mmCIF file of C-alpha atoms and ligand atoms in Angstrom:
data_model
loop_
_atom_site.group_PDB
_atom_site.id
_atom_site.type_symbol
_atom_site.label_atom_id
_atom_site.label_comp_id
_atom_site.label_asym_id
_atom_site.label_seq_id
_atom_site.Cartn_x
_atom_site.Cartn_y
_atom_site.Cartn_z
ATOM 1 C CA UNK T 398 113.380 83.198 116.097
ATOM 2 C CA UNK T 399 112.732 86.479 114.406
ATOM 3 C CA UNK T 400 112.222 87.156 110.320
ATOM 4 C CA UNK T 401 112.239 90.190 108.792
ATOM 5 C CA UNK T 402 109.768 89.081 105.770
ATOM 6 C CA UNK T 403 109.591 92.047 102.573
ATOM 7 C CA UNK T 404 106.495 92.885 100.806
ATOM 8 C CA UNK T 405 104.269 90.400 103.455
ATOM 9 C CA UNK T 406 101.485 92.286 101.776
ATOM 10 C CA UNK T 407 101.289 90.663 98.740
ATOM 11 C CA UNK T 408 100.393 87.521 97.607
ATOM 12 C CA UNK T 409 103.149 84.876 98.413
ATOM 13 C CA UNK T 410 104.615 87.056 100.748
ATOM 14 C CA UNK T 411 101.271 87.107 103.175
ATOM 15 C CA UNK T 412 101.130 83.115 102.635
ATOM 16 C CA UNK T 413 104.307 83.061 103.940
ATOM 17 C CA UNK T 414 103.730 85.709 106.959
ATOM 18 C CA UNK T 415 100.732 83.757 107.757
ATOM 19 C CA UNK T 416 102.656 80.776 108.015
ATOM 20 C CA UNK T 417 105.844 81.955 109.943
ATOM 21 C CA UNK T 418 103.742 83.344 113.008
ATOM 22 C CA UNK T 419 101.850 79.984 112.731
ATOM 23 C CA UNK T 420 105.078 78.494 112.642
ATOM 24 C CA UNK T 421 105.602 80.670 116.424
ATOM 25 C CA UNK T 422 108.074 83.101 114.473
ATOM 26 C CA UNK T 423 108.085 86.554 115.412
ATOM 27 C CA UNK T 424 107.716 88.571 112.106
ATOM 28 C CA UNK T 425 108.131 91.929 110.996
ATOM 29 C CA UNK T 426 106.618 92.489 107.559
ATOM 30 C CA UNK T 427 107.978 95.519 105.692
ATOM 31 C CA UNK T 428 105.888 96.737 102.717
ATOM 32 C CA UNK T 429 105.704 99.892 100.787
ATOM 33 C CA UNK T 430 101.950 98.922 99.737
ATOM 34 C CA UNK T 431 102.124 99.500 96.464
ATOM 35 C CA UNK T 432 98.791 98.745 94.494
ATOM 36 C CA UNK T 433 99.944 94.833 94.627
ATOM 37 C CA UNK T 434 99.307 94.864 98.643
ATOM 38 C CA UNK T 435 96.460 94.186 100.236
ATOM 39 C CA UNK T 436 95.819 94.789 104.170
ATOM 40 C CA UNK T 437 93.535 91.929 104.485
ATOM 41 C CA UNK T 438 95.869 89.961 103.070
ATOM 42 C CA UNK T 439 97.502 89.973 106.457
ATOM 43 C CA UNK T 440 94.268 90.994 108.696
ATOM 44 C CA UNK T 441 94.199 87.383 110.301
ATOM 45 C CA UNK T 442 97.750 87.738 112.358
ATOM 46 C CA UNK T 443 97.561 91.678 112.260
ATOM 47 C CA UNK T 444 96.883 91.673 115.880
ATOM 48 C CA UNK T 445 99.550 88.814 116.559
ATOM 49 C CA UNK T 446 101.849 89.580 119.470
ATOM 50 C CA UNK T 447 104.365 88.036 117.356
ATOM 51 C CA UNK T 448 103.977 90.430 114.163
ATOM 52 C CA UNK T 449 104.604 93.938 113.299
ATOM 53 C CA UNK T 450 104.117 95.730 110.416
ATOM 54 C CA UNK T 451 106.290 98.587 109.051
ATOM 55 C CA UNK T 452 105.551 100.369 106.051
ATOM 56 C CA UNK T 453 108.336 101.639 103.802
ATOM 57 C CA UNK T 454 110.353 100.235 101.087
ATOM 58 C CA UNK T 455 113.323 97.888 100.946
ATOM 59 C CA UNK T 456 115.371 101.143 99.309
ATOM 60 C CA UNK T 457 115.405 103.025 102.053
ATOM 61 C CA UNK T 458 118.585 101.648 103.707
ATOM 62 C CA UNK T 459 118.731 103.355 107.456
ATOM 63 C CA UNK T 460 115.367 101.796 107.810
ATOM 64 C CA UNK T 461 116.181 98.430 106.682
ATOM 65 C CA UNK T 462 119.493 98.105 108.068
ATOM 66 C CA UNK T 463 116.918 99.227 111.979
ATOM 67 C CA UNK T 464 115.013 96.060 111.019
ATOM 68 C CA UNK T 465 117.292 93.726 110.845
ATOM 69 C CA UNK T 466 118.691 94.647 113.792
ATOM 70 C CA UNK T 467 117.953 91.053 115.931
ATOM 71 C CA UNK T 468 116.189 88.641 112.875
ATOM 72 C CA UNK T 469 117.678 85.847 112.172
ATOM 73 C CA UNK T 470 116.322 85.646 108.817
ATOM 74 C CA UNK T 471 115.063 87.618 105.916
ATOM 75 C CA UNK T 472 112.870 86.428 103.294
ATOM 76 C CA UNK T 473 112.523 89.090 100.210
ATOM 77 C CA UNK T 474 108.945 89.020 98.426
ATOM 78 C CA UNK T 475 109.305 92.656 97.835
ATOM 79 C CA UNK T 476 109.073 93.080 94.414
ATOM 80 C CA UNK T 477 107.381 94.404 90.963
ATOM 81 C CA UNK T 478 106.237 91.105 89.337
ATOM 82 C CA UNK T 479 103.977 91.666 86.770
ATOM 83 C CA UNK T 480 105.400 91.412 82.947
ATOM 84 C CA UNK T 481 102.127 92.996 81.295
ATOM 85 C CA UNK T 482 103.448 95.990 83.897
ATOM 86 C CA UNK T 483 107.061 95.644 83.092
ATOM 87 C CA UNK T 484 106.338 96.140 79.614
ATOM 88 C CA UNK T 485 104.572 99.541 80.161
ATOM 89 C CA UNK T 486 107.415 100.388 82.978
ATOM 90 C CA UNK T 487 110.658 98.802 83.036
ATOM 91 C CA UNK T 488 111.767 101.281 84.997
ATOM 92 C CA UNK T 489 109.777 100.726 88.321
ATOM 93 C CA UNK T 490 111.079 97.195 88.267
ATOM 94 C CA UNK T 491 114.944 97.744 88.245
ATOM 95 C CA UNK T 492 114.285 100.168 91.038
ATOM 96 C CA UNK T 493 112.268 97.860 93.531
ATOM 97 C CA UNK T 494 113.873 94.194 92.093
ATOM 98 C CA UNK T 495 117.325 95.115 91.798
ATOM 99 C CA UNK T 496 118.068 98.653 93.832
ATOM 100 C CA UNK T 497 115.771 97.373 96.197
ATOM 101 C CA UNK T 498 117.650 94.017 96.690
ATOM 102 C CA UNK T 499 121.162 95.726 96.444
ATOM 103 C CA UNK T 500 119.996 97.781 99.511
ATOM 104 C CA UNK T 501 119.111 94.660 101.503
ATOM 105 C CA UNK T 502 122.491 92.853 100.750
ATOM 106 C CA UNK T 503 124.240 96.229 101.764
ATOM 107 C CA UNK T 504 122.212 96.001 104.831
ATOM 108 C CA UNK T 505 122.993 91.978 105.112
ATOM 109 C CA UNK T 506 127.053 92.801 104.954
ATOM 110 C CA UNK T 507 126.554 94.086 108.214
ATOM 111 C CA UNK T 508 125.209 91.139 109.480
ATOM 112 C CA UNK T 509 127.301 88.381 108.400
ATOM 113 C CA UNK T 510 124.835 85.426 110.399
ATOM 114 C CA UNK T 511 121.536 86.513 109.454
ATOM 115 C CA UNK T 512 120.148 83.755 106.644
ATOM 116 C CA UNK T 513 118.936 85.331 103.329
ATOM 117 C CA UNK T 514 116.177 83.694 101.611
ATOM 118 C CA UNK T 515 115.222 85.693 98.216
ATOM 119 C CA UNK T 516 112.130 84.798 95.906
ATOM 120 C CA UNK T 517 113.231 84.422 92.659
ATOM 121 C CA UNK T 518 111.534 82.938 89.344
ATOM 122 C CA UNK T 519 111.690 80.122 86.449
ATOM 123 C CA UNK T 520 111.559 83.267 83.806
ATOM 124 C CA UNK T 521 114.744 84.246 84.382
ATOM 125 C CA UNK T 522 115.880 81.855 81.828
ATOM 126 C CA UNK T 523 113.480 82.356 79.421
ATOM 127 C CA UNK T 524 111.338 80.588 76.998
ATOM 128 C CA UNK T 525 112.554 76.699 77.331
ATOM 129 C CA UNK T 526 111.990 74.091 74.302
ATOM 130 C CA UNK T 527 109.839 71.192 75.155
ATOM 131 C CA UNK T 528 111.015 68.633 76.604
ATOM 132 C CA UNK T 529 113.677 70.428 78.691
ATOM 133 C CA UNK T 530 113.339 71.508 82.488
ATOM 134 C CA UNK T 531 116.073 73.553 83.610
ATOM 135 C CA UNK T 532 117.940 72.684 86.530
ATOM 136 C CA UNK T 533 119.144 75.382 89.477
ATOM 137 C CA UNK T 534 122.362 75.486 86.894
ATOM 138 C CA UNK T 535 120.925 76.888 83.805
ATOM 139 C CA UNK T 536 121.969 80.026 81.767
ATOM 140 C CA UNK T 537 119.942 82.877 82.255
ATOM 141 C CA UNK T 538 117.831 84.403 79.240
ATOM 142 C CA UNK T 539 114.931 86.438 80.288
ATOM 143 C CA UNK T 540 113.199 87.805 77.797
ATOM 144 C CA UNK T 541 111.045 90.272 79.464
ATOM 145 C CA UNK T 542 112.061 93.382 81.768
ATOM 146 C CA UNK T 543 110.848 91.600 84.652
ATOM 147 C CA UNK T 544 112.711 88.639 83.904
ATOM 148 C CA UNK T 545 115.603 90.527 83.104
ATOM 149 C CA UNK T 546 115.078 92.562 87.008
ATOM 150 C CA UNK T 547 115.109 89.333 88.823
ATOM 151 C CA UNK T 548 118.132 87.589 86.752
ATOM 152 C CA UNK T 549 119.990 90.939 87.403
ATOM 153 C CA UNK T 550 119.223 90.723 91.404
ATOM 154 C CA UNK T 551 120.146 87.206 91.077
ATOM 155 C CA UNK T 552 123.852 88.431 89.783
ATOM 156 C CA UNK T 553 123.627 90.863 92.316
ATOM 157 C CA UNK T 554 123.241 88.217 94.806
ATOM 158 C CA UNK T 555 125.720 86.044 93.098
ATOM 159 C CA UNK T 556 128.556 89.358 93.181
ATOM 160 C CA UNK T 557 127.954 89.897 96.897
ATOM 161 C CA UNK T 558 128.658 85.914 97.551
ATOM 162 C CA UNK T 559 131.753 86.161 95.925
ATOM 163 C CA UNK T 560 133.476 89.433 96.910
ATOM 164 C CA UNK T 561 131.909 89.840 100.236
ATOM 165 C CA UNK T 562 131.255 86.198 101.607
ATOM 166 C CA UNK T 563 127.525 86.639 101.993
ATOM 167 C CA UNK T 564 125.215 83.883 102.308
ATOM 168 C CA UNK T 565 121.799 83.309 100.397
ATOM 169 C CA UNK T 566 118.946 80.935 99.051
ATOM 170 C CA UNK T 567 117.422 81.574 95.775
ATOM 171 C CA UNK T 568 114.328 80.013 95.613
ATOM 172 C CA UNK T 569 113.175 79.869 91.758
ATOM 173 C CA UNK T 570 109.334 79.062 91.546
ATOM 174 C CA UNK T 571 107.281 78.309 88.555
ATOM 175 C CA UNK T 572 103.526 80.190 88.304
ATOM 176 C CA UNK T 573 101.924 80.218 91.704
ATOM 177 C CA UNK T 574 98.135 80.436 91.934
ATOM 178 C CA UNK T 575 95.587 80.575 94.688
ATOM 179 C CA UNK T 576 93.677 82.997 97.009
ATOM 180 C CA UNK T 577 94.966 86.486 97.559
ATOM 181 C CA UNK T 578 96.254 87.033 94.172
ATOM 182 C CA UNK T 579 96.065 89.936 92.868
ATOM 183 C CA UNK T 580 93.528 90.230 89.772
ATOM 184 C CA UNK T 581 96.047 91.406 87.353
ATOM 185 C CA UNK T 582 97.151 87.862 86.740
ATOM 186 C CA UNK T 583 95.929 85.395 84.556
ATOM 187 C CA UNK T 584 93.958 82.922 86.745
ATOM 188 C CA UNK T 585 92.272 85.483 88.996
ATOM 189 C CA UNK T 586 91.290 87.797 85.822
ATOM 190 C CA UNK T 587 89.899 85.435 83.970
ATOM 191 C CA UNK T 588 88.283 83.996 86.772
ATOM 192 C CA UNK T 589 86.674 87.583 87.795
ATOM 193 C CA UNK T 590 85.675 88.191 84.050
ATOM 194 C CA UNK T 591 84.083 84.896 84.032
ATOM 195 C CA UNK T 592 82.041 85.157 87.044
ATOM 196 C CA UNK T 593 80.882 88.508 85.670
ATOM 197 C CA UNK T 594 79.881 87.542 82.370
ATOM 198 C CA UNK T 595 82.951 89.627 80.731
ATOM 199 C CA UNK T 596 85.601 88.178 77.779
ATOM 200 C CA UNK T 597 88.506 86.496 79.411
ATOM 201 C CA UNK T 598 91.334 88.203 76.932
ATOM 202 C CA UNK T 599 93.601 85.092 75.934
ATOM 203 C CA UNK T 600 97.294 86.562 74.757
ATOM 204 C CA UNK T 601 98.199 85.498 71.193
ATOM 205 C CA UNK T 602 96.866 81.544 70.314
ATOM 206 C CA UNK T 603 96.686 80.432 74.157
ATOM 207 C CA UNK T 604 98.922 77.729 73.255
ATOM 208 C CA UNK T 605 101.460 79.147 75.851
ATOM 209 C CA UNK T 606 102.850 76.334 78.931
ATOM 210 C CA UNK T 607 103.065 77.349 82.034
ATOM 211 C CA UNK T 608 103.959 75.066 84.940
ATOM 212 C CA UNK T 609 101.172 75.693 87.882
ATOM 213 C CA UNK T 610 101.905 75.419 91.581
ATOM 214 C CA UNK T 611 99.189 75.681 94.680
ATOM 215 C CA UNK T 612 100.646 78.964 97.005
ATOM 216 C CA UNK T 613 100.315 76.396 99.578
ATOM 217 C CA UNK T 614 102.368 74.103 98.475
ATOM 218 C CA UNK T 615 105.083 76.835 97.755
ATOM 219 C CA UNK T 616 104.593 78.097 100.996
ATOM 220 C CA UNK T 617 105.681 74.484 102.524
ATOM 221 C CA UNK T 618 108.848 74.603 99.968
ATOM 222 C CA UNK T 619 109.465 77.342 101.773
ATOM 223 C CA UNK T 620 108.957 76.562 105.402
ATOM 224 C CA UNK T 621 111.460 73.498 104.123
ATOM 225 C CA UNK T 622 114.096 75.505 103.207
ATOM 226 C CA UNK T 623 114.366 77.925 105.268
ATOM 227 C CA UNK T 624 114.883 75.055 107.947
ATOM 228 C CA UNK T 625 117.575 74.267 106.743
ATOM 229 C CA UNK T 626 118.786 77.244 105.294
ATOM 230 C CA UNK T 627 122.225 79.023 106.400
ATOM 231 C CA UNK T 628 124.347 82.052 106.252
ATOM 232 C CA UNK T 629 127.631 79.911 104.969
ATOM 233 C CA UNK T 630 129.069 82.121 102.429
ATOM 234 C CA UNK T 631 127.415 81.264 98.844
ATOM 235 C CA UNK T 632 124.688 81.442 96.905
ATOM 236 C CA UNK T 633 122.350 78.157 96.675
ATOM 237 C CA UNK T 634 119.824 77.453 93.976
ATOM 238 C CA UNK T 635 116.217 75.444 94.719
ATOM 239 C CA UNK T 636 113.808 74.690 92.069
ATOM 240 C CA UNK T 637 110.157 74.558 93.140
ATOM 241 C CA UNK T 638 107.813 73.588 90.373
ATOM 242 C CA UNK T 639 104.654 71.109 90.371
ATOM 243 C CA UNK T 640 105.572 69.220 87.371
ATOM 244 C CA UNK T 641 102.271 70.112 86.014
ATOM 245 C CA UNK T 642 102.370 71.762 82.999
ATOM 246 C CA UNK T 643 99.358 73.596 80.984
ATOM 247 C CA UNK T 644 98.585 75.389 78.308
ATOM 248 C CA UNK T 645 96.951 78.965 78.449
ATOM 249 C CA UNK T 646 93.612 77.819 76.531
ATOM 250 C CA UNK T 647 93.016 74.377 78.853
ATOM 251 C CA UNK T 648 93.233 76.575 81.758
ATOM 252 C CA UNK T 649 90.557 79.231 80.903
ATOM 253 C CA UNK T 650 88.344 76.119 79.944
ATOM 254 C CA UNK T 651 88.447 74.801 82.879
ATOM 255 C CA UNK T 652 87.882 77.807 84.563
ATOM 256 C CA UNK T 653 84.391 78.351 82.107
ATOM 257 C CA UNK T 654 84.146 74.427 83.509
ATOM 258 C CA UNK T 655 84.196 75.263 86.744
ATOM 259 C CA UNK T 656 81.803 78.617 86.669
ATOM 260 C CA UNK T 657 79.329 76.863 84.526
ATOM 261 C CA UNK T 658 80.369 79.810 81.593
ATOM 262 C CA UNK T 659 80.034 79.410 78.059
ATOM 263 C CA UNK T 660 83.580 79.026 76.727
ATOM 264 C CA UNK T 661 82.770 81.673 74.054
ATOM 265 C CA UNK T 662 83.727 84.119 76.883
ATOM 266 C CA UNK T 663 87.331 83.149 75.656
ATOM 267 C CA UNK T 664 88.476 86.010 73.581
ATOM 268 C CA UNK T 665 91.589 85.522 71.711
ATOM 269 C CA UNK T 666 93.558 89.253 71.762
ATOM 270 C CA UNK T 667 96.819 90.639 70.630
ATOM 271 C CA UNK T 668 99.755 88.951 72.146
ATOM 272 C CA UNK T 669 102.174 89.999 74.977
ATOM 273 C CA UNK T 670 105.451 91.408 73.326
ATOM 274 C CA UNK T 671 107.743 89.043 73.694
ATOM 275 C CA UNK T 672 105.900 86.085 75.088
ATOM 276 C CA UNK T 673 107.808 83.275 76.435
ATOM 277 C CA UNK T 674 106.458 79.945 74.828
ATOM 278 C CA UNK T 675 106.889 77.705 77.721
ATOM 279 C CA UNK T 676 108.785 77.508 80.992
ATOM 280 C CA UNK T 677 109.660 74.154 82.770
ATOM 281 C CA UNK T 678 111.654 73.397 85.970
ATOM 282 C CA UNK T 679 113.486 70.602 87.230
ATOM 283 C CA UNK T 680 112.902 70.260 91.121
ATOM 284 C CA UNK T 681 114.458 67.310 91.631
ATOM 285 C CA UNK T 682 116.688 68.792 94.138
ATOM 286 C CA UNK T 683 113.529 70.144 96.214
ATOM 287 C CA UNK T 684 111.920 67.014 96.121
ATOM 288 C CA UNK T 685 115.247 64.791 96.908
ATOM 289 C CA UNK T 686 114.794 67.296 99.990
ATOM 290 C CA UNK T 687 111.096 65.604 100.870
ATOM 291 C CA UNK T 688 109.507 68.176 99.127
ATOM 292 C CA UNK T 689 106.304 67.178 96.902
ATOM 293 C CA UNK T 690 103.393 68.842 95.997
ATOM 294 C CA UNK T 691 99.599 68.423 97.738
ATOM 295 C CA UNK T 692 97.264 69.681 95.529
ATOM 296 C CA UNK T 693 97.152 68.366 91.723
ATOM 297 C CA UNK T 694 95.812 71.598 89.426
ATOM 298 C CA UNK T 695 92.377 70.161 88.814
ATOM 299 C CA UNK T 696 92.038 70.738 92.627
ATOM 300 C CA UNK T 697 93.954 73.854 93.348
ATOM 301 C CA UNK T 698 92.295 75.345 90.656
ATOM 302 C CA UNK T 699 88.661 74.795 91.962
ATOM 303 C CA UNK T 700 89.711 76.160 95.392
ATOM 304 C CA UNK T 701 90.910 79.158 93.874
ATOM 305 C CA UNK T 702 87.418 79.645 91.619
ATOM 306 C CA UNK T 703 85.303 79.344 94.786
ATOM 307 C CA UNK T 704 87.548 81.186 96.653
ATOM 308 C CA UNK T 705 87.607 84.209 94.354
ATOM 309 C CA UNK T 706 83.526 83.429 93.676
ATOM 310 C CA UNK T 707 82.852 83.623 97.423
ATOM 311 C CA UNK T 708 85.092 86.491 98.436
ATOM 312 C CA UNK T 709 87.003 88.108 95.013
ATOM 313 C CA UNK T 710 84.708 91.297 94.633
ATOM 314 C CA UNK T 711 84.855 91.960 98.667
ATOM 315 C CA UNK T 712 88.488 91.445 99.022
ATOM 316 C CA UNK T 713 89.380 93.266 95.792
ATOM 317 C CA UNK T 714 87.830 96.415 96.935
ATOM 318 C CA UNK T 715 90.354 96.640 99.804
ATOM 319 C CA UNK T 716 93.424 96.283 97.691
ATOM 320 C CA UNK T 717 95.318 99.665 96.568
ATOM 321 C CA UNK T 718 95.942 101.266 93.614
ATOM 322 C CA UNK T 719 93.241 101.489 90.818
ATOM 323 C CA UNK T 720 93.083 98.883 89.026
ATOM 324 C CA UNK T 721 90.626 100.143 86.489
ATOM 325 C CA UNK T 722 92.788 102.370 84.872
ATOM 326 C CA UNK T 723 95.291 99.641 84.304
ATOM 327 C CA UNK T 724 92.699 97.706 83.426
ATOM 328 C CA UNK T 725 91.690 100.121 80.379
ATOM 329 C CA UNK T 726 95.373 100.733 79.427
ATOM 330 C CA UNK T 727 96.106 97.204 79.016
ATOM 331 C CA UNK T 728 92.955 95.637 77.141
ATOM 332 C CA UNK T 729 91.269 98.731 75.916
ATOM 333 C CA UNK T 730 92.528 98.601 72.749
ATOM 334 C CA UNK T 731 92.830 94.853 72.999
ATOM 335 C CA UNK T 732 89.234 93.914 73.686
ATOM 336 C CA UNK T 733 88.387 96.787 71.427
ATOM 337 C CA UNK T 734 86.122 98.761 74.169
ATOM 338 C CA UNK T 735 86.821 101.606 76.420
ATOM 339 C CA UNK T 736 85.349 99.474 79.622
ATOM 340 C CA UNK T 737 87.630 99.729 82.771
HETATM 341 O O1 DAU J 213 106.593 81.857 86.055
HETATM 342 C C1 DAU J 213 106.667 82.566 87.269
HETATM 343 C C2 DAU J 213 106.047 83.912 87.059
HETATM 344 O O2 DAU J 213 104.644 83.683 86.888
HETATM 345 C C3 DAU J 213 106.285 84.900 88.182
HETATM 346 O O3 DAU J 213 107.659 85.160 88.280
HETATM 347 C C4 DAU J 213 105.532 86.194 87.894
HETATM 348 O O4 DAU J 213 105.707 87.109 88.944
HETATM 349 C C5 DAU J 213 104.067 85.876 87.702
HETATM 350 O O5 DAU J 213 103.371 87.058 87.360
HETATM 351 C C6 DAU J 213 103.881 84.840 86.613
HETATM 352 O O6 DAU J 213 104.223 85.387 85.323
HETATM 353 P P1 DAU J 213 103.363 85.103 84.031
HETATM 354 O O7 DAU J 213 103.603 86.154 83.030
HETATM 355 O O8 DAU J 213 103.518 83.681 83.582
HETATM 356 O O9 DAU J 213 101.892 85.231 84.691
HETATM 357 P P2 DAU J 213 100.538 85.893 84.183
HETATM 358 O O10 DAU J 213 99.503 85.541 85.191
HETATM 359 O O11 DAU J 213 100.698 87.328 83.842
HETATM 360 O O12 DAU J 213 100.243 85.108 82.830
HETATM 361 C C7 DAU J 213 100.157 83.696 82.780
HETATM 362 C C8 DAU J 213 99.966 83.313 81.327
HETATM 363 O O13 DAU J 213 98.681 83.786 80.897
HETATM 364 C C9 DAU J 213 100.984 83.973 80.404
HETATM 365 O O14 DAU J 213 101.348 83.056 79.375
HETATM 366 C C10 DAU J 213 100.226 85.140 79.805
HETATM 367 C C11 DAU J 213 98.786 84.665 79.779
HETATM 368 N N1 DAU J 213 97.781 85.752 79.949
HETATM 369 C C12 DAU J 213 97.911 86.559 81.035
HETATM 370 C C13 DAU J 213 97.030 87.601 81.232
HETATM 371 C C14 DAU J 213 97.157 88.524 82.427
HETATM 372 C C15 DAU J 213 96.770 85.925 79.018
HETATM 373 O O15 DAU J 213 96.656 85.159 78.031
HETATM 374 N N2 DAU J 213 95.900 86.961 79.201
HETATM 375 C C16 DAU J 213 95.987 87.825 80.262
HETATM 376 O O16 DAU J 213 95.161 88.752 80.353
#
């Protein structure tokens, strides 16, 4: 079996790669390499007889429609997915999360069998009032430009089911965490900025929810439905989410917990624009499917500390892009310094 996998250089998508050839797939991994990639993300099947890598972007059609010449499957991590970064340039994300998905379903027309499986995310509906949990049939509010790139690809994906019979999976995650992310997000910053002594900059009160889920475990949501995924015409909905549901402020304490880090480190700074309170999935359809997570947070989380404690500073100096500068542009003016 052959996958054509989209942006394997970046944090789920390199889980996932990883996995597949484990799983005796043969994989080609098309990236662009933007500053989220990271070669050693992928350095332990790089010299796999059963993966290749191609660098380019999911935009570029000709190339695209070449790759999916003989795959029986192709699972789309390409994308922009940072909001802090949407905020700053909406533009970038329209181009790579919804041009850059309407290029692989024009590629995918051609190729009525092949099975689409396309990562997706619980913001696309938005901030949602405790004590709901959406379910795969929810309206769509996103609030933020990335939100609003993925809902869009998601209509995208919906349009080509109905008018041209294509087949798909959606798979809607809540916040992943675990080694290989990339530092711009919240629990490999703060855990970086811990370790070095630095303020951990917590958005508005910290009283935020997010729902937290071990890559790992998403990675075997994944390996699930792509199993029994299929290129009937239609678009199908799964929820994956860990049930486990925290609030901004308990996770950086932990994180001082874990590091042995005064919690004074934790320095409240002006919010994110438009901040979604709270997101909350209902995966009972996953888990009806045998899915349930391994790892409880308390654990996940410590991996991921020791993980970036052992190898962060190493393995961040081989990722692209210079993160420095965004560094400075983003909390600057927030943490009221010039550092970066
Ligand atoms: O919910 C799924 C989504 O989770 C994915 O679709 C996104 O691609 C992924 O980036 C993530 O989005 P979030 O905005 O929730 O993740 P982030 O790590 O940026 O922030 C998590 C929470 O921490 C959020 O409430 C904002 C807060 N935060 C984040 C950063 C970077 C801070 O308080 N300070 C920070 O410096």
């Amino acid at each position: 079996m052959r996958a054509l996998v989209t942006g394997g250089c970046g944090f789920i998508g390199s889980h996932m790669v990883r996995a597949l050839v484990r799983d005796g797939w043969e994989v080609v991994n098309l990236d662009r390499m933007t500053y989220a990639a990271n070669p050693a993300n992928v350095a332990a099947v790089a010299d796999h007889p059963n993966y290749r890598f191609v660098q380019g972007d999911i935009c570029d059609g000709g190339l695209v429609r070449e790759l999916l010449e003989g795959a029986d499957a192709v699972l789309n991590f390409a994308a922009e997915t940072h909001v802090d970064r949407s905020l700053l340039e909406p533009g970038a994300f329209v181009r790579a999360d919804v041009e850059g998905v309407v290029s692989l379903l024009e590629a995918l027309r051609e190729r009525p069998g092949t099975v689409f499986v396309h990562m997706s995310t619980d913001e696309v509906f938005g901030s949602v009032p405790a004590p709901l949990e959406m379910r795969e049939d929810a309206p769509f509010a996103p609030s933020s430009p990335y939100a609003a790139s993925k809902a869009a690809a998601e209509l995208m994906i919906r349009a080509y089911a109905e008018t041209y019979g294509l087949g798909a999976t959606v798979v809607r995650s809540c916040n992943v965490y675990g080694p290989n992310q990339h530092m711009e997000k919240f629990i490999p910053l703060f855990t970086l900025r811990a370790l070095a002594g630095e303020p951990m900059p917590l958005y508005g009160d910290g009283l935020q929810e997010r729902e937290w889920l071990y890559v790992e475990d998403l990675v075997e949501a994944l390996r699930l439905v792509l199993r029994g995924a299929s290129a009937e015409p239609g678009v199908r909905a799964v929820h994956v989410g860990s049930g486990e549901r925290l609030r901004n402020r308990e996770v950086a304490e932990l994180i001082c917990e874990l590091l042995e880090r005064p919690r004074e480190l934790i320095r409240p700074v002006a919010d994110r624009p438009g901040h979604d309170r709270r997101y909350a999935l209902d995966s009972s359809r996953l888990r009806a499917m045998g899915w349930a997570p391994r790892r409880r947070f308390a654990e996940g989380l410590a991996l991921t500390v020791a993980w970036y404690r052992d190898h962060g500073e190493a393995w961040a100096r081989t990722a692209n892009g210079d993160f420095s500068a965004y560094f400075a542009r983003q909390y600057g003016e927030r943490l009221g310094t010039r550092e970066g």
